[in-house]
Coordinates of C-alpha atoms in Angstrom, one line a residue:
X65 CA 78.4 -96.6 -75.6
X66 CA 78.0 -94.4 -78.6
X67 CA 81.1 -93.0 -80.3
X68 CA 81.7 -89.2 -80.5
X69 CA 80.7 -89.3 -84.2
X70 CA 77.5 -91.1 -83.4
X71 CA 76.7 -88.7 -80.6
X72 CA 77.2 -85.7 -82.9
X73 CA 75.1 -87.2 -85.7
X74 CA 72.3 -88.1 -83.3
X75 CA 72.4 -84.5 -81.8
X76 CA 72.1 -82.9 -85.2
X77 CA 69.3 -85.2 -86.3
X78 CA 67.2 -84.5 -83.1
X79 CA 67.7 -80.7 -83.4
X80 CA 67.0 -80.6 -87.1
X81 CA 63.8 -82.6 -86.8
X82 CA 62.7 -80.5 -83.8
X83 CA 63.2 -77.4 -86.0
X84 CA 61.6 -78.6 -89.2
X85 CA 59.4 -81.6 -88.4
X86 CA 60.9 -83.2 -91.6
X87 CA 62.8 -86.5 -91.7
X88 CA 66.5 -86.0 -91.8
X89 CA 68.8 -87.4 -94.5
X90 CA 72.6 -87.9 -94.7
X91 CA 73.3 -85.4 -97.5
X92 CA 71.4 -82.6 -95.7
X93 CA 73.3 -83.3 -92.5
X94 CA 76.6 -83.2 -94.2
X95 CA 76.0 -79.9 -96.0
X96 CA 73.9 -78.0 -93.4
X97 CA 75.9 -79.0 -90.3
X98 CA 79.2 -79.1 -92.1
X99 CA 80.0 -82.5 -90.8
X100 CA 83.5 -83.7 -91.7
X101 CA 82.3 -87.2 -92.8
X102 CA 81.2 -88.6 -96.1
X103 CA 77.5 -89.1 -96.9
X104 CA 78.2 -92.9 -96.9
X105 CA 79.7 -92.7 -93.4
X106 CA 76.8 -90.7 -92.1
X107 CA 74.4 -93.2 -93.6
X108 CA 76.2 -96.1 -91.9
X109 CA 76.1 -94.4 -88.6
X110 CA 72.4 -93.5 -89.0
X111 CA 71.7 -97.2 -89.7
X112 CA 73.6 -98.1 -86.5
X113 CA 71.5 -95.6 -84.5
X114 CA 68.3 -97.0 -86.0
X115 CA 69.2 -100.6 -85.3
X116 CA 69.9 -99.6 -81.7
X117 CA 66.6 -97.8 -81.2
X118 CA 67.7 -94.2 -81.3
X119 CA 66.2 -93.4 -84.7
X120 CA 63.2 -94.5 -86.7
X121 CA 62.6 -94.6 -90.5
X122 CA 59.4 -93.1 -91.8
X123 CA 57.4 -94.7 -94.7
X124 CA 57.4 -91.5 -96.7
X125 CA 61.1 -90.7 -96.8
X126 CA 64.5 -92.2 -96.7
X127 CA 65.4 -89.8 -93.9
X128 CA 65.3 -90.7 -90.2
X129 CA 63.5 -89.2 -87.2
X130 CA 64.3 -89.6 -83.5
X131 CA 62.6 -92.3 -81.5
X132 CA 61.4 -92.0 -77.9
X133 CA 64.7 -93.6 -76.9
X134 CA 66.6 -91.0 -79.0
X135 CA 64.8 -88.1 -77.4
X136 CA 65.4 -89.5 -74.0
X137 CA 69.1 -89.9 -74.7
X138 CA 69.3 -86.4 -76.1
X139 CA 67.6 -85.0 -73.0
X140 CA 69.7 -86.9 -70.5
X141 CA 73.1 -86.6 -72.3
X142 CA 73.3 -84.2 -75.2
X143 CA 71.4 -81.0 -74.6
X144 CA 72.8 -77.9 -72.9
X145 CA 70.0 -75.9 -71.3
X146 CA 70.4 -72.1 -70.8
X147 CA 68.1 -69.1 -70.5
X148 CA 68.7 -65.9 -72.4
X149 CA 69.4 -62.8 -70.2
X150 CA 66.6 -60.9 -72.0
X151 CA 64.1 -63.6 -71.0
X152 CA 65.3 -63.6 -67.4
X153 CA 64.7 -59.9 -67.3
X154 CA 61.3 -60.2 -68.8
X155 CA 60.3 -62.9 -66.3
X156 CA 61.6 -61.1 -63.3
X157 CA 59.9 -57.8 -64.4
X158 CA 56.5 -59.5 -64.8
X159 CA 56.7 -61.7 -61.6
X160 CA 58.1 -58.7 -59.6
X161 CA 54.8 -56.8 -59.8
X162 CA 53.3 -56.3 -56.4
X163 CA 49.8 -56.6 -54.9
X164 CA 48.7 -59.8 -56.5
X165 CA 47.1 -63.0 -55.1
X166 CA 48.7 -66.4 -55.2
X167 CA 46.5 -67.6 -58.0
X168 CA 47.2 -64.5 -60.0
X169 CA 50.9 -65.1 -59.7
X170 CA 50.6 -68.7 -60.7
X171 CA 48.3 -67.9 -63.6
X172 CA 50.8 -65.2 -64.8
X173 CA 53.7 -67.6 -64.7
X174 CA 51.6 -70.1 -66.7
X175 CA 50.9 -67.5 -69.3
X176 CA 54.6 -66.4 -69.6
X177 CA 55.7 -69.9 -70.1
X178 CA 53.2 -70.6 -72.8
X179 CA 54.1 -67.4 -74.7
X180 CA 57.8 -68.2 -74.5
X181 CA 57.5 -71.8 -75.7
X182 CA 54.4 -71.5 -78.0
X183 CA 53.2 -74.7 -76.3
X184 CA 50.5 -75.5 -73.8
X185 CA 51.2 -74.8 -70.1
X186 CA 49.4 -76.3 -67.1
X187 CA 50.1 -75.1 -63.5
X188 CA 48.8 -76.7 -60.4
X189 CA 48.3 -74.6 -57.3
X190 CA 48.9 -75.9 -53.8
X191 CA 46.7 -78.7 -52.4
X192 CA 43.7 -77.0 -50.8
X193 CA 44.3 -78.8 -47.5
X194 CA 47.2 -76.4 -46.9
X195 CA 45.0 -73.3 -47.4
X196 CA 42.7 -71.9 -44.7
X197 CA 39.7 -69.6 -45.0
X198 CA 40.7 -66.1 -44.1
X199 CA 37.5 -64.2 -44.6
X200 CA 34.4 -63.5 -46.7
X201 CA 33.7 -59.9 -47.7
X202 CA 30.5 -58.5 -49.4
X203 CA 31.2 -55.9 -52.0
X204 CA 28.2 -54.0 -53.7
X205 CA 28.4 -54.0 -57.5
X206 CA 25.2 -52.1 -58.1
X207 CA 21.9 -51.4 -56.3
X208 CA 20.7 -55.0 -57.0
X209 CA 23.9 -56.9 -57.2
X210 CA 26.6 -57.9 -54.6
X211 CA 29.7 -60.1 -54.9
X212 CA 31.0 -62.2 -52.0
X213 CA 34.8 -62.4 -52.1
X214 CA 36.2 -65.5 -50.4
X215 CA 39.9 -65.2 -49.5
X216 CA 42.4 -67.8 -48.1
X217 CA 45.5 -67.3 -46.1
X218 CA 47.5 -68.1 -49.3
X219 CA 45.9 -65.3 -51.3
X220 CA 43.6 -67.5 -53.3
X221 CA 40.4 -65.7 -54.2
X222 CA 37.0 -66.8 -55.4
X223 CA 33.9 -64.7 -56.1
X224 CA 30.2 -65.4 -55.9
X225 CA 27.7 -62.9 -57.3
X226 CA 24.2 -62.5 -55.8
X227 CA 21.2 -60.7 -57.2
X228 CA 19.6 -58.7 -54.4
X229 CA 15.8 -58.9 -54.7
X230 CA 14.9 -56.8 -51.7
X231 CA 16.3 -55.4 -48.4
X232 CA 15.3 -58.6 -46.5
X233 CA 17.4 -60.7 -48.8
X234 CA 20.4 -58.3 -48.4
X235 CA 20.1 -58.6 -44.6
X236 CA 19.9 -62.4 -44.9
X237 CA 23.0 -62.4 -47.0
X238 CA 24.9 -60.2 -44.6
X239 CA 23.9 -62.4 -41.6
X240 CA 24.9 -65.5 -43.5
X241 CA 28.4 -64.1 -44.2
X242 CA 28.8 -63.0 -40.6
X243 CA 28.0 -66.5 -39.3
X244 CA 30.5 -68.1 -41.7
X245 CA 33.2 -65.6 -40.8
X246 CA 32.6 -66.3 -37.1
X247 CA 32.6 -70.1 -37.4
X248 CA 34.9 -70.9 -40.3
X249 CA 37.8 -68.5 -39.9
X250 CA 41.0 -70.5 -40.1
X251 CA 39.3 -73.7 -41.4
X252 CA 41.3 -75.7 -44.1
X253 CA 39.6 -75.2 -47.4
X254 CA 39.1 -78.9 -48.0
X255 CA 37.1 -79.1 -44.7
X256 CA 34.9 -76.0 -45.2
X257 CA 32.1 -78.0 -47.0
X258 CA 31.9 -80.4 -44.0
X259 CA 31.9 -77.5 -41.5
X260 CA 29.2 -75.7 -43.5
X261 CA 26.9 -78.7 -43.2
X262 CA 27.7 -79.5 -39.6
X263 CA 28.1 -76.1 -37.9
X264 CA 26.8 -73.4 -40.1
X265 CA 23.6 -74.9 -41.6
X266 CA 21.8 -75.4 -38.3
X267 CA 22.3 -71.7 -37.3
X268 CA 21.2 -70.5 -40.8
X269 CA 18.0 -72.5 -40.5
X270 CA 17.0 -70.7 -37.4
X271 CA 18.2 -67.1 -38.3
X272 CA 17.6 -66.8 -42.0
X273 CA 14.5 -67.1 -44.1
X274 CA 16.1 -68.1 -47.4
X275 CA 18.7 -70.2 -45.8
X276 CA 18.6 -73.1 -48.3
X277 CA 19.3 -70.9 -51.3
X278 CA 22.2 -69.1 -49.6
X279 CA 23.7 -72.2 -48.1
X280 CA 23.7 -74.0 -51.5
X281 CA 25.3 -70.9 -53.2
X282 CA 28.2 -70.8 -50.7
X283 CA 28.6 -74.6 -50.7
X284 CA 29.0 -74.6 -54.5
X285 CA 31.5 -71.8 -54.2
X286 CA 33.6 -73.7 -51.7
X287 CA 33.4 -76.9 -53.6
X288 CA 34.8 -75.1 -56.6
X289 CA 37.4 -73.5 -54.4
X290 CA 38.7 -76.8 -53.2
X291 CA 39.1 -78.3 -56.6
X292 CA 39.9 -75.3 -58.9
X293 CA 43.6 -75.1 -58.6
X294 CA 44.4 -76.0 -62.3
X295 CA 45.5 -73.2 -64.5
X296 CA 45.9 -73.4 -68.3
X297 CA 47.5 -71.2 -70.9
X298 CA 47.9 -71.7 -74.6
X299 CA 45.4 -74.6 -74.9
X300 CA 45.2 -74.0 -78.7
X301 CA 49.0 -74.0 -79.3
X302 CA 49.3 -77.8 -79.6
X303 CA 46.6 -77.7 -82.3
X304 CA 48.9 -75.7 -84.6
X305 CA 51.7 -78.3 -84.4
X306 CA 52.1 -80.5 -87.6
X307 CA 51.6 -83.6 -85.5
X308 CA 48.0 -82.6 -84.9
X309 CA 46.9 -82.2 -88.5
X310 CA 45.3 -85.6 -87.9
X311 CA 41.7 -85.0 -86.9
X312 CA 41.6 -88.1 -84.6
X313 CA 44.7 -87.0 -82.7
X314 CA 43.3 -83.5 -82.4
X315 CA 40.0 -84.9 -81.0
X316 CA 41.9 -86.9 -78.4
X317 CA 43.8 -83.8 -77.4
X318 CA 40.6 -81.7 -76.9
X319 CA 39.0 -84.6 -74.9
X320 CA 42.1 -84.7 -72.6
X321 CA 41.9 -80.9 -72.0
X322 CA 38.3 -81.3 -70.9
X323 CA 39.2 -83.7 -68.1
X324 CA 40.8 -81.3 -65.6
X325 CA 41.2 -84.0 -63.0
X326 CA 43.7 -85.9 -65.2
X327 CA 46.0 -82.9 -65.1
X328 CA 46.6 -83.4 -61.4
X329 CA 48.7 -86.4 -62.4
X330 CA 51.3 -84.0 -63.8
X331 CA 52.7 -83.2 -60.4
X332 CA 56.3 -84.6 -60.4
X333 CA 57.0 -87.4 -57.9
X334 CA 57.7 -86.0 -54.4
X335 CA 61.2 -87.3 -54.3
X336 CA 62.3 -85.7 -57.5
X337 CA 63.9 -82.3 -57.5
X338 CA 64.5 -80.0 -60.5
X339 CA 62.9 -80.7 -63.9
X340 CA 61.1 -83.9 -64.8
X341 CA 61.0 -84.8 -68.5
X342 CA 58.4 -87.5 -69.4
X343 CA 58.4 -88.5 -73.1
X344 CA 55.7 -90.4 -75.0
X345 CA 54.3 -93.4 -73.1
X346 CA 56.1 -92.1 -69.9
X347 CA 53.6 -89.3 -69.6
X348 CA 50.9 -89.7 -66.9
X349 CA 48.0 -88.8 -69.3
X350 CA 46.7 -91.8 -71.1
X351 CA 44.9 -89.9 -73.8
X352 CA 48.2 -88.2 -74.8
X353 CA 50.8 -90.9 -75.3
X354 CA 52.4 -89.0 -78.2
X355 CA 53.4 -85.9 -76.3
X356 CA 56.1 -84.9 -73.9
X357 CA 55.5 -83.3 -70.5
X358 CA 58.2 -81.2 -68.9
X359 CA 57.4 -80.3 -65.2
X360 CA 58.9 -78.8 -62.1
X361 CA 57.6 -78.3 -58.6
X362 CA 57.7 -75.0 -56.6
X363 CA 57.1 -74.5 -52.9
X364 CA 54.1 -72.4 -51.9
X365 CA 54.8 -72.7 -48.2
X366 CA 56.6 -74.8 -45.6
X367 CA 54.5 -77.9 -46.4
X368 CA 52.7 -77.1 -49.6
X369 CA 53.8 -77.0 -53.2
X370 CA 52.5 -76.6 -56.7
X371 CA 53.9 -77.5 -60.1
X372 CA 54.2 -76.1 -63.6
X373 CA 54.3 -78.1 -66.8
X374 CA 54.7 -77.6 -70.5
X375 CA 52.9 -80.1 -72.8
X376 CA 54.0 -80.4 -76.4
X377 CA 54.7 -83.0 -79.1
X378 CA 57.6 -85.4 -78.6
X379 CA 59.2 -83.2 -81.2
X380 CA 59.7 -80.2 -78.9
X381 CA 62.7 -77.9 -78.3
X382 CA 63.8 -79.6 -75.2
X383 CA 66.8 -77.4 -74.4
X384 CA 64.7 -74.3 -74.5
X385 CA 61.7 -75.7 -72.7
X386 CA 63.7 -77.4 -69.9
X387 CA 65.6 -74.2 -69.3
X388 CA 62.4 -72.1 -69.1
X389 CA 60.5 -74.5 -66.9
X390 CA 63.4 -74.7 -64.5
X391 CA 64.0 -70.9 -64.4
X392 CA 60.3 -69.9 -64.2
X393 CA 59.5 -72.5 -61.5
X394 CA 62.4 -71.2 -59.4
X395 CA 61.4 -67.6 -59.9
X396 CA 57.8 -68.4 -59.1
X397 CA 58.9 -70.1 -55.8
X398 CA 61.0 -67.2 -54.8
X399 CA 58.2 -64.7 -55.5
X400 CA 55.6 -66.7 -53.5
X401 CA 57.9 -67.4 -50.5
X402 CA 59.0 -63.7 -50.4
X403 CA 55.4 -62.6 -50.7
X404 CA 54.6 -64.9 -47.7
X405 CA 57.5 -63.5 -45.7
X406 CA 56.3 -59.9 -46.4
X407 CA 52.8 -60.8 -45.3
X408 CA 54.1 -62.3 -42.1
X409 CA 56.2 -59.3 -41.4
X410 CA 53.2 -57.1 -41.7

């Protein structure tokens, strides 16, 4: 058990290092935070905290910085999360806008969170097995260009553009879409590729001249659809943190961002509610063991869910970020579930 004095000193050191990225010394603590202890007393307590794993000493300074254990203790015990009323109003105003698809709402939340934290945000949409194909619509863009708009029952949208070479090709494209709408309506998105091969392709081979080209185009679109539920915002924000002045660290960061599959590990464990804070080696991304990941899940339906996460250096403003992740994930869930209720009422 730490004493009240040790708790106060640890809290001040963590918050000072988060703010400045500079090692913290006893004299600075005494003067800036107006602590009612002598410099010698503070030094002794800092030594105790270091010996017990809450602080670390850097090679370049006599000051101390928080360790992973120190950050964990701060998150679990010392911080007091809260969200500013102005921020609440800003979030509710942006998320309250109507007539948007599910992926637009998730992407917007991702962007808001990134802008408010100045860190990198990753949102994961619902598993595609919970989404079903609703329809495919052809929309002319010009005399020689058409886009196929694919929509799910969750409001997820993908586009595929086609260059129209002649009227026969336009007719083939229309026939292809009609066959898919007839046979695939209501099919779970993660089963569409299989149904295309099994049920749709044999009919296209009989009815359509350029069936192979059109089949491959739609197959590619649906394969992308089933996997493309990872949304990023503020990818560059981490690069501006002092921790990433090291070129090798920055290279590892860029490499990790290129592996979109690894981000699916960010989903909090199913049994956990609220905000999950993973620090340093606790994070699920091997390439980034010197970062922290703060995540929360949100429901997108009765059985489906997504998650939203903030990624930053272990020296991140935990009080602020935890508060924002919790508030925005709850707001996002309310917007999505209310949107679904409205759609069902219609």
